[in-house]
Coordinates of C-alpha atoms in Angstrom, one line a residue:
M1 CA 73.4 -0.9 83.0
A2 CA 70.6 -1.4 80.6
L3 CA 70.4 1.0 77.7
R4 CA 67.6 -0.3 76.1
S5 CA 64.5 1.4 75.3
N6 CA 61.5 0.5 77.5
S7 CA 57.6 2.0 77.0
R8 CA 56.9 1.7 80.8
R9 CA 59.6 3.9 82.1
T10 CA 62.8 5.6 80.9
P11 CA 65.9 3.7 81.5
R12 CA 69.1 5.3 83.2
F13 CA 71.0 7.7 80.9
E14 CA 68.2 8.2 78.5
E15 CA 65.8 10.9 78.5
S16 CA 62.2 10.3 77.8
E17 CA 61.0 10.6 74.0
E18 CA 58.8 13.2 75.5
S19 CA 61.5 15.4 76.8
V20 CA 62.4 16.3 73.0
T21 CA 60.0 18.9 71.6
E22 CA 57.5 17.8 69.1
P23 CA 58.4 18.1 66.1
L24 CA 61.4 20.4 65.2
I25 CA 60.4 20.9 61.5
S26 CA 57.4 19.0 59.6
P27 CA 58.4 19.4 56.0
S28 CA 55.6 20.5 53.6
L29 CA 56.7 19.6 50.0
D30 CA 54.5 22.1 48.1
M31 CA 55.9 25.5 49.3
N32 CA 57.2 28.1 47.4
T33 CA 60.4 30.0 47.8
S34 CA 58.8 32.5 50.2
E35 CA 57.3 29.8 52.1
K36 CA 60.7 28.1 52.4
S37 CA 62.4 31.0 53.4
A38 CA 59.8 31.7 56.1
K39 CA 59.8 28.1 57.3
F40 CA 63.7 28.3 57.5
F41 CA 63.8 31.6 59.4
S42 CA 61.1 30.4 61.7
F43 CA 63.3 27.2 62.4
L44 CA 66.2 29.3 63.5
S45 CA 63.8 31.4 65.8
S46 CA 62.9 28.4 67.8
K47 CA 65.2 27.7 71.0
Q48 CA 64.6 23.9 70.4
N49 CA 65.8 24.1 67.1
L50 CA 68.8 26.1 67.9
Y51 CA 69.4 23.2 70.1
S52 CA 69.1 21.1 67.1
I53 CA 71.7 23.0 65.5
Y54 CA 74.0 22.8 68.5
V55 CA 73.5 19.0 68.4
L56 CA 74.7 19.1 64.8
L57 CA 77.6 21.2 65.5
L58 CA 78.7 18.6 68.5
F59 CA 78.1 15.8 65.9
L60 CA 80.5 17.7 63.2
I61 CA 83.3 17.8 65.8
T62 CA 82.7 14.2 66.8
Y63 CA 83.4 13.3 62.8
L64 CA 86.2 15.7 62.3
L65 CA 87.8 13.9 65.1
N66 CA 87.0 10.7 63.6
Q67 CA 88.7 11.7 60.6
L68 CA 91.7 13.3 62.2
D69 CA 92.6 10.2 64.3
R70 CA 92.0 8.1 61.2
Y71 CA 94.6 9.5 58.9
M72 CA 97.3 10.7 61.3
L73 CA 99.0 7.6 60.6
A74 CA 99.4 8.3 56.8
I75 CA 101.0 11.5 57.8
V76 CA 103.7 10.6 60.3
T77 CA 104.1 7.1 59.0
K78 CA 107.6 7.9 57.9
P79 CA 108.9 9.1 61.1
L80 CA 107.0 6.7 62.8
A81 CA 108.4 3.8 60.9
Q82 CA 112.1 5.0 61.5
E83 CA 111.8 5.0 65.1
I84 CA 109.9 1.7 65.8
H85 CA 110.9 0.2 62.1
Y86 CA 108.3 -1.3 60.0
G87 CA 107.5 -1.4 56.3
D88 CA 109.9 -0.9 53.2
Q89 CA 113.4 0.6 53.1
G90 CA 114.5 3.4 50.7
C91 CA 116.9 5.9 49.8
M92 CA 115.7 9.7 50.8
T93 CA 117.1 12.9 51.5
N94 CA 119.5 12.9 54.7
T95 CA 117.9 16.1 56.4
S96 CA 120.6 15.6 59.4
A97 CA 123.4 16.2 56.7
A98 CA 125.4 19.5 56.1
S99 CA 124.1 19.6 52.5
P100 CA 120.9 17.5 52.1
S101 CA 120.6 16.0 48.5
P102 CA 117.1 16.6 46.6
Q103 CA 114.7 14.0 47.3
V104 CA 113.9 13.6 43.7
A105 CA 117.6 12.5 43.3
C106 CA 117.8 10.3 46.2
Q107 CA 114.7 8.3 45.6
K108 CA 116.2 7.3 42.1
L109 CA 118.7 4.9 43.9
T110 CA 117.4 1.5 44.3
N111 CA 119.9 0.0 46.5
Q112 CA 121.6 0.9 50.1
S113 CA 125.1 0.9 48.5
S114 CA 124.5 3.3 45.8
C115 CA 122.4 5.4 48.0
T116 CA 124.9 5.7 50.9
Q117 CA 127.9 6.5 48.4
F118 CA 125.8 8.9 46.0
I119 CA 127.4 12.2 45.3
Y120 CA 125.3 14.8 44.2
N121 CA 126.6 17.3 41.5
E122 CA 129.9 15.5 41.8
T123 CA 130.5 17.7 45.0
I124 CA 128.1 16.6 47.8
F125 CA 128.5 13.4 49.6
G126 CA 126.2 11.8 52.3
G127 CA 123.2 13.9 51.3
C128 CA 121.2 10.7 50.8
K129 CA 120.4 8.0 53.4
W130 CA 119.2 4.4 53.5
D131 CA 116.1 4.1 55.8
Y132 CA 112.6 3.2 56.6
T133 CA 110.1 4.8 54.3
G134 CA 106.9 4.0 56.1
Q135 CA 105.4 2.6 53.1
G136 CA 105.0 -1.0 51.8
F137 CA 102.8 -4.1 53.0
D138 CA 103.2 -3.3 56.9
Y139 CA 102.0 0.2 56.2
Q140 CA 99.1 -1.1 53.9
I141 CA 98.1 -3.7 56.5
L142 CA 97.8 -0.9 59.3
A143 CA 95.8 1.5 56.8
G144 CA 93.8 -1.0 55.6
P145 CA 92.7 -4.5 56.8
I146 CA 93.5 -3.9 60.6
F147 CA 91.5 -0.8 60.8
I148 CA 88.6 -1.4 57.8
L149 CA 87.9 -4.9 58.8
I150 CA 87.0 -4.3 62.4
Y151 CA 85.5 -0.9 61.5
T152 CA 83.1 -2.1 58.9
F153 CA 82.3 -5.6 60.7
A154 CA 81.6 -4.0 63.7
A155 CA 79.2 -1.5 62.1
I156 CA 76.4 -4.0 61.5
P157 CA 75.9 -5.0 65.2
V158 CA 76.7 -1.3 66.0
G159 CA 73.8 -0.2 63.6
I160 CA 71.3 -3.0 65.2
A161 CA 72.2 -1.5 68.7
A162 CA 71.7 2.0 67.7
D163 CA 68.2 0.9 66.4
L164 CA 67.2 -0.6 69.6
Y165 CA 69.3 1.5 72.6
N166 CA 70.0 5.0 73.2
R167 CA 71.9 6.4 70.3
K168 CA 73.6 9.4 72.0
V169 CA 75.1 7.2 74.9
L170 CA 76.6 4.9 72.3
L171 CA 78.1 7.6 70.2
G172 CA 79.5 9.4 73.3
I173 CA 81.2 6.1 74.6
S174 CA 82.5 5.3 71.1
L175 CA 84.2 8.7 71.0
I176 CA 85.9 8.5 74.1
F177 CA 87.1 5.1 73.3
W178 CA 88.7 5.6 69.9
S179 CA 90.2 8.9 71.4
V180 CA 91.8 7.0 74.1
C181 CA 93.5 4.7 71.4
T182 CA 94.4 7.7 69.3
L183 CA 96.2 9.3 72.5
L184 CA 98.1 5.8 73.4
S185 CA 99.2 5.5 69.9
G186 CA 101.7 8.3 70.9
F187 CA 103.6 6.1 73.3
V188 CA 104.2 2.6 71.3
T189 CA 107.4 1.4 71.0
S190 CA 106.8 -1.7 68.5
Y191 CA 104.7 -2.5 65.6
W192 CA 102.3 -4.7 67.3
Q193 CA 101.3 -2.2 69.9
L194 CA 100.5 0.0 67.0
A195 CA 98.6 -2.6 65.1
L196 CA 96.5 -3.1 68.3
L197 CA 95.6 0.4 68.9
R198 CA 94.8 0.9 65.6
F199 CA 92.5 -2.0 65.6
G200 CA 90.8 -0.3 68.5
L201 CA 90.5 3.0 66.8
G202 CA 88.7 1.0 64.0
L203 CA 86.3 -0.6 66.6
G204 CA 85.4 2.6 68.2
E205 CA 85.0 4.6 64.9
A206 CA 82.4 1.9 63.8
G207 CA 79.8 3.8 65.5
C208 CA 80.4 7.2 64.8
T209 CA 78.3 7.5 61.4
P210 CA 75.7 5.0 62.0
F211 CA 74.7 6.8 65.5
A212 CA 75.3 10.4 64.2
T213 CA 73.3 10.2 60.9
S214 CA 70.3 8.3 62.8
L215 CA 70.3 11.0 65.3
I216 CA 70.4 13.9 62.5
A217 CA 67.6 12.3 60.6
D218 CA 65.1 12.5 63.7
Y219 CA 66.6 16.1 64.3
F220 CA 65.8 17.2 61.0
G221 CA 63.0 17.1 58.4
Q222 CA 63.1 16.2 54.8
E223 CA 64.0 19.8 53.9
L224 CA 66.9 20.4 55.9
R225 CA 68.2 16.8 56.2
G226 CA 70.4 16.8 53.0
L227 CA 72.0 20.3 54.2
A228 CA 72.4 18.8 57.7
M229 CA 74.1 15.8 56.3
G230 CA 76.4 18.3 54.3
V231 CA 77.2 20.1 57.4
Y232 CA 77.9 16.7 59.1
N233 CA 80.2 15.5 56.7
W234 CA 82.1 18.8 56.8
G235 CA 84.1 16.7 59.4
I236 CA 85.5 14.4 56.7
Y237 CA 87.5 17.4 55.2
T238 CA 88.1 19.4 58.5
G239 CA 89.4 16.5 60.2
Y240 CA 91.6 15.3 57.4
S241 CA 93.2 18.9 56.7
L242 CA 93.8 19.0 60.5
S243 CA 95.7 15.8 60.2
Y244 CA 97.9 17.5 57.8
A245 CA 98.6 20.5 60.0
L246 CA 99.1 18.4 63.2
G247 CA 100.9 15.6 61.3
N248 CA 103.5 17.8 59.7
F249 CA 103.8 20.9 61.7
I250 CA 103.8 19.1 65.3
T251 CA 106.1 16.6 63.8
D252 CA 108.5 19.4 62.7
A253 CA 108.4 21.2 66.0
N254 CA 110.0 18.2 67.5
I255 CA 108.5 18.8 71.0
N256 CA 110.6 17.1 73.7
N257 CA 112.5 15.4 70.9
Q258 CA 109.0 13.4 70.2
G259 CA 107.7 15.1 67.2
W260 CA 105.1 12.4 65.8
R261 CA 104.4 11.3 69.2
W262 CA 102.8 14.4 70.1
S263 CA 100.8 14.5 66.9
F264 CA 98.8 11.6 68.2
I265 CA 98.7 12.7 71.8
I266 CA 97.3 16.1 70.7
A267 CA 94.8 14.5 68.6
G268 CA 93.4 12.4 71.1
I269 CA 92.8 14.6 74.1
P270 CA 89.6 16.7 72.6
G271 CA 87.5 13.4 71.5
I272 CA 87.6 12.4 75.4
V273 CA 86.1 16.0 76.3
I274 CA 83.6 15.9 73.5
G275 CA 82.6 12.6 74.5
F276 CA 81.5 13.6 77.8
I277 CA 79.6 16.6 76.4
I278 CA 77.6 14.4 74.4
L279 CA 76.8 12.2 77.1
L280 CA 75.8 15.2 79.3
T281 CA 74.0 17.4 77.1
V282 CA 72.5 15.7 74.1
K283 CA 69.1 14.2 74.0
E284 CA 67.5 11.1 72.5
P285 CA 65.2 12.2 70.2
K286 CA 61.9 10.3 69.3
R287 CA 62.4 8.0 66.2
G288 CA 61.0 8.9 62.9
Q289 CA 59.3 11.9 64.2
K290 CA 60.5 13.8 60.9
N291 CA 59.7 11.8 58.3
L292 CA 55.9 13.1 57.4
P293 CA 53.8 15.8 58.8
S294 CA 51.8 14.5 61.7
T295 CA 48.6 14.8 59.7
T296 CA 49.9 12.0 57.3
K297 CA 49.7 8.5 58.2
I298 CA 51.2 5.9 55.7
E299 CA 52.2 2.7 56.3
S300 CA 56.0 1.4 55.5
S301 CA 56.2 -1.0 52.7
I302 CA 57.9 -3.2 54.9
G303 CA 56.5 -2.3 58.4
N304 CA 58.0 -1.6 62.1
A305 CA 60.6 -3.6 63.5
T306 CA 60.4 -4.6 67.2
S307 CA 63.4 -7.5 67.1
T308 CA 66.7 -8.0 65.9
K309 CA 65.4 -11.1 64.0
E310 CA 62.6 -8.5 62.4
K311 CA 65.2 -6.0 61.6
F312 CA 67.3 -8.8 59.6
K313 CA 64.1 -9.6 57.7
Q314 CA 63.5 -6.2 56.7
M315 CA 67.1 -5.6 55.8
F316 CA 66.6 -8.6 53.4
K317 CA 63.6 -6.9 51.9
L318 CA 65.3 -3.8 51.4
M319 CA 68.0 -5.3 49.1
R320 CA 66.4 -3.7 46.0
P321 CA 68.7 -3.1 43.2
S322 CA 68.5 0.5 43.1
L323 CA 70.2 0.2 46.8
L324 CA 72.5 -2.2 45.9
L325 CA 73.7 -0.3 43.0
L326 CA 74.1 2.7 45.2
C327 CA 76.3 0.8 47.6
I328 CA 78.6 -0.2 44.8
A329 CA 78.8 3.0 43.0
S330 CA 79.5 4.6 46.3
S331 CA 82.1 1.9 47.1
I332 CA 83.9 2.6 44.0
R333 CA 83.9 6.5 44.3
N334 CA 84.9 5.8 47.8
A335 CA 87.8 3.9 46.7
A336 CA 89.3 6.9 45.2
G337 CA 89.3 8.9 48.3
Y338 CA 91.0 6.0 50.2
V339 CA 93.6 5.6 47.6
W340 CA 94.3 9.3 47.1
A341 CA 94.3 10.0 50.9
Y342 CA 96.7 7.2 51.8
N343 CA 99.0 8.1 49.1
T344 CA 99.0 12.0 49.2
Q345 CA 101.8 12.6 51.4
V346 CA 104.2 10.0 49.8
Y347 CA 103.1 11.4 46.3
F348 CA 104.0 15.1 47.0
D349 CA 107.1 14.0 48.9
G350 CA 108.2 12.3 45.9
L351 CA 107.7 15.4 43.8
G352 CA 110.2 16.9 46.2
Q353 CA 107.8 18.7 48.3
T354 CA 109.0 19.2 52.1
P355 CA 106.6 18.3 55.1
T356 CA 106.2 22.0 55.8
Q357 CA 105.2 22.6 52.1
I358 CA 102.7 19.8 52.1
G359 CA 101.2 21.0 55.4
T360 CA 100.8 24.5 54.1
W361 CA 98.6 23.5 51.3
M362 CA 96.7 20.3 52.4
S363 CA 96.0 22.0 55.8
W364 CA 93.3 24.1 54.1
I365 CA 92.6 22.9 50.5
P366 CA 90.6 19.9 51.9
V367 CA 88.5 21.7 54.5
V368 CA 87.5 24.5 52.1
G369 CA 86.7 22.6 48.8
G370 CA 85.3 19.6 50.5
S371 CA 83.2 21.6 52.8
I372 CA 81.6 23.8 50.0
G373 CA 81.2 20.7 47.9
V374 CA 79.3 18.7 50.7
V375 CA 76.9 21.6 51.6
F376 CA 76.5 22.7 47.9
G377 CA 75.6 19.3 47.1
G378 CA 73.0 18.9 49.7
F379 CA 71.8 22.2 49.1
I380 CA 71.6 21.6 45.3
S381 CA 69.9 17.9 45.9
D382 CA 67.2 19.0 48.5
R383 CA 65.9 21.5 45.8
V384 CA 66.1 19.0 43.0
V385 CA 64.5 16.4 44.7
K386 CA 61.3 18.8 45.3
R387 CA 60.5 18.5 41.6
T388 CA 62.3 15.1 40.6
G389 CA 62.0 13.0 43.9
P390 CA 65.0 10.8 44.3
H391 CA 66.0 10.6 40.7
G392 CA 67.1 14.0 41.1
R393 CA 69.7 13.2 43.7
I394 CA 71.0 10.5 41.7
W395 CA 71.6 13.0 38.8
V396 CA 73.6 15.1 41.3
L397 CA 75.7 12.3 42.3
A398 CA 76.9 11.2 38.5
L399 CA 77.5 14.7 37.1
S400 CA 79.4 15.9 39.9
Q401 CA 81.8 13.1 39.3
I402 CA 82.1 13.8 35.9
M403 CA 82.5 17.5 36.3
S404 CA 85.5 16.6 38.7
S405 CA 87.6 14.1 37.1
P406 CA 89.6 16.3 34.8
F407 CA 90.6 18.3 38.1
A408 CA 91.5 15.2 39.7
A409 CA 93.6 14.3 36.7
G410 CA 95.1 17.9 37.1
V411 CA 96.2 17.2 40.4
L412 CA 98.5 14.2 39.1
F413 CA 99.6 16.0 35.7
L414 CA 100.8 19.5 36.9
D415 CA 103.8 20.1 38.8
P416 CA 103.5 22.1 42.1
P417 CA 102.1 24.7 43.1
Y418 CA 99.6 24.2 40.1
C419 CA 98.7 20.6 41.4
Y420 CA 97.3 21.9 44.7
F421 CA 95.2 24.6 42.7
S422 CA 93.7 21.7 40.6
L423 CA 92.9 19.9 43.9
L424 CA 90.5 22.7 45.2
P425 CA 87.8 22.5 42.5
N426 CA 88.2 18.8 42.7
Y427 CA 87.2 18.8 46.4
I428 CA 84.5 21.5 45.7
I429 CA 82.7 19.6 42.8
G430 CA 84.0 15.9 43.4
E431 CA 82.9 15.7 47.3
M432 CA 79.3 16.7 46.6
W433 CA 78.5 13.0 46.5
V434 CA 79.1 12.3 50.2
G435 CA 76.0 13.9 52.0
V436 CA 73.9 13.2 48.5
A437 CA 74.5 9.4 48.7
L438 CA 73.7 9.5 52.6
A439 CA 70.5 11.5 51.9
V440 CA 69.1 9.1 49.3
L441 CA 70.0 6.2 51.5
V442 CA 67.9 7.3 54.6
E443 CA 64.9 8.4 52.5
L444 CA 64.6 4.9 50.8
V445 CA 64.5 2.8 54.2
P446 CA 62.2 2.9 57.0
A447 CA 63.2 5.1 60.2
D448 CA 63.2 1.9 62.4
V449 CA 65.8 0.1 60.2
R450 CA 67.6 3.4 59.3
T451 CA 70.5 3.1 61.3
T452 CA 71.3 -0.5 60.5
A453 CA 70.6 0.3 57.0
V454 CA 73.3 3.2 57.4
A455 CA 75.7 0.9 58.9
A456 CA 75.2 -1.7 56.2
Y457 CA 76.1 0.9 53.5
F458 CA 79.2 1.8 55.3
F459 CA 80.3 -2.0 55.7
I460 CA 80.1 -2.4 52.0
I461 CA 81.5 0.9 50.7
S462 CA 84.5 1.1 53.5
N463 CA 85.2 -2.7 52.9
I464 CA 85.5 -2.1 49.1
G465 CA 86.9 1.4 49.2
G466 CA 89.1 0.9 52.4
N467 CA 91.1 -2.1 51.1
M468 CA 91.5 -0.8 47.7
P469 CA 94.9 0.8 48.8
L470 CA 96.2 -2.6 48.8
L471 CA 96.3 -3.0 45.2
V472 CA 98.4 0.2 44.6
P473 CA 101.8 -1.4 45.6
S474 CA 101.5 -4.3 43.0
V475 CA 100.2 -1.9 40.2
K476 CA 103.0 0.4 41.0
R477 CA 105.2 -2.6 41.1
A478 CA 104.0 -3.2 37.4
F479 CA 104.7 0.3 36.1
I480 CA 108.4 0.2 37.4
N481 CA 108.9 -3.3 35.7
A482 CA 107.7 -1.9 32.7
G483 CA 110.5 0.8 32.8
Y484 CA 108.8 3.7 34.4
G485 CA 110.4 5.5 37.5
E486 CA 109.4 5.6 40.9
V487 CA 107.4 8.8 40.9
D488 CA 106.0 8.1 37.3
S489 CA 104.8 4.7 38.6
L490 CA 103.1 6.0 41.3
R491 CA 101.5 8.9 39.1
N492 CA 100.3 6.3 36.6
T493 CA 98.8 4.1 39.5
L494 CA 96.8 7.0 40.8
Y495 CA 95.6 7.9 37.5
L496 CA 93.8 4.4 37.7
F497 CA 92.7 4.8 40.9
F498 CA 91.9 8.3 41.2
P499 CA 90.2 10.0 38.5
G500 CA 89.4 6.7 36.8
E501 CA 87.5 5.6 39.7
Y502 CA 85.5 9.0 39.6
I503 CA 84.3 8.1 36.1
L504 CA 83.5 4.5 36.9
G505 CA 81.6 5.6 39.9
A506 CA 79.6 8.0 37.9
V507 CA 78.6 5.4 35.5
L508 CA 77.5 3.0 38.1
F509 CA 75.3 6.1 39.8
L510 CA 73.9 6.2 36.3
V511 CA 72.9 2.7 35.9
S512 CA 71.2 2.5 39.7
L513 CA 69.2 5.7 38.1
V514 CA 67.7 3.2 35.7
V515 CA 66.5 0.7 38.0
L516 CA 65.4 3.2 40.7
H517 CA 62.5 4.1 38.7
R518 CA 61.2 0.4 38.8
D519 CA 62.1 0.1 42.6
I520 CA 59.9 3.1 43.3
E521 CA 57.1 1.7 41.2
Y522 CA 57.3 -1.5 43.1
I523 CA 57.4 0.4 46.5
K524 CA 54.5 2.4 45.8
Q525 CA 52.6 -0.9 44.7
Q526 CA 53.6 -2.4 48.1
Q527 CA 52.4 0.7 50.0
E528 CA 49.0 0.9 48.1
E529 CA 48.3 -3.0 48.8
K530 CA 49.0 -2.2 52.7
V531 CA 47.1 1.0 53.1
P532 CA 43.3 0.3 53.8
A533 CA 41.1 2.2 51.6
K534 CA 39.1 3.6 54.6
E535 CA 42.5 5.5 55.5
D536 CA 41.3 8.2 53.0
T537 CA 38.5 9.3 55.2
H538 CA 41.0 10.3 57.7
S539 CA 44.4 10.7 56.4
Q540 CA 45.3 12.4 52.8
M541 CA 48.2 11.5 50.4
P542 CA 50.7 13.9 50.2
S543 CA 50.9 15.3 46.5
N544 CA 54.2 14.0 46.1
Y545 CA 53.4 10.4 46.7
G546 CA 56.3 8.1 45.3
S547 CA 59.0 10.5 46.3
A548 CA 61.8 10.1 48.8
S549 CA 59.9 11.4 51.5
T550 CA 57.2 8.8 51.1
L551 CA 58.7 5.6 50.2
A552 CA 60.0 4.4 53.8
T553 CA 58.1 6.2 56.7
D554 CA 57.0 5.1 60.0
D555 CA 53.4 4.8 61.6
Q556 CA 53.1 7.9 63.5

């Protein structure tokens, strides 16, 4: 079936562009506080705008399921590896023993004989066992390259397809596909089956954010776009927290003696339902309708694309230093998140925390802290940008990471439960960057290549960040060889890759701020050269010309 847009007729599965009410909000950038409040309540009073909120909530649930399905492996890898046999082996608590030895005591034993013959407190024998840990090279391949490579390489053609075809159809199909892969993961009996389904998961999830953020940008004007992106990014932390709840509590429940299998099955079912709801109820909005008020007509510095070849040419021209540095800085910060996410369970397990204890804390801290952080970041940056332009968002990015790094270090320095307490402000402050960085990106590129730009952005930050955990085993081994214990070696490694990359990311965000000034002047110059002087007679420049809202806009 054809999904490509056609100006002569409306294709199957695609509503005509006129079916979406024009426009939901046309941002006026010179409003005072009372006018902004009136505009916001006016937005809520419209049925069409309430529909926009409904669509945003669907996208939030979609992103929630995206993260839930992605990180389920990290939570259940230990019991999963013990059943289908992959990864490293080590000494651990024998939970089936009459008197299990503490995890902190068992993990100090480095070979099988010392583990099985260990006598705790000179009285308890058999409290430790030698089994698969769920870690090691096999695990890192599943968590990293098998998922990340297809996830990122597929994102580029997926992004181009979203600029050409019906985005809501592509999003619904992607959600159904990766949810089926998650569900089937509950039935695997070998490592290669798990690897194949992990590959399919990455392929399906590649379309989630490029499709969703492009649609959000066309449903919400600049005044609410940062906030909308923040709400959408609630899905990161809600899904991540749910992975701890399902992965730990459902596995412990051991339904039909198939604990970890039901974690995958329960995680996969909702996505199939939501996918069909998106296909049946979401409308495809007109592209670029939220960039400027309808009375303003400014030609993009690069122009509109009508073919894939032209889109590639435009993307090449968009490779300004500010955008490249934004991608690199976001990659480093994203790497910190990936390293922590895929080592959280094993780190707390090494501290002697039980799955129930880990699940109790981690099932709510990321969703509360992270959700507050991304929305607060979008709220703050939306107001800062009105006065300073896109530079304000960059300051929010850098300062939030600097302020959060001591709390990230506290997570590793403190013992339970105080380490969990430090994790909460770390999420609130440190996760402000997610929605803000996306808002900077979409405001600096033309609407007709916005989805492609978002896909390219996630290609870069996911390849660098998503494969960074591969360095953890080598660095950890170096600390072990230097005489540190198992837990201390992992802790020292995480110091480098967790708070350490917060600081490095902040420095790079500040560097991007320096070149952003120059790039804005360049883009303004290109726009002024292209806009004919006669346009002044019927179209007036907005007072904030040169800010994010006017750097990359469509011909209306």
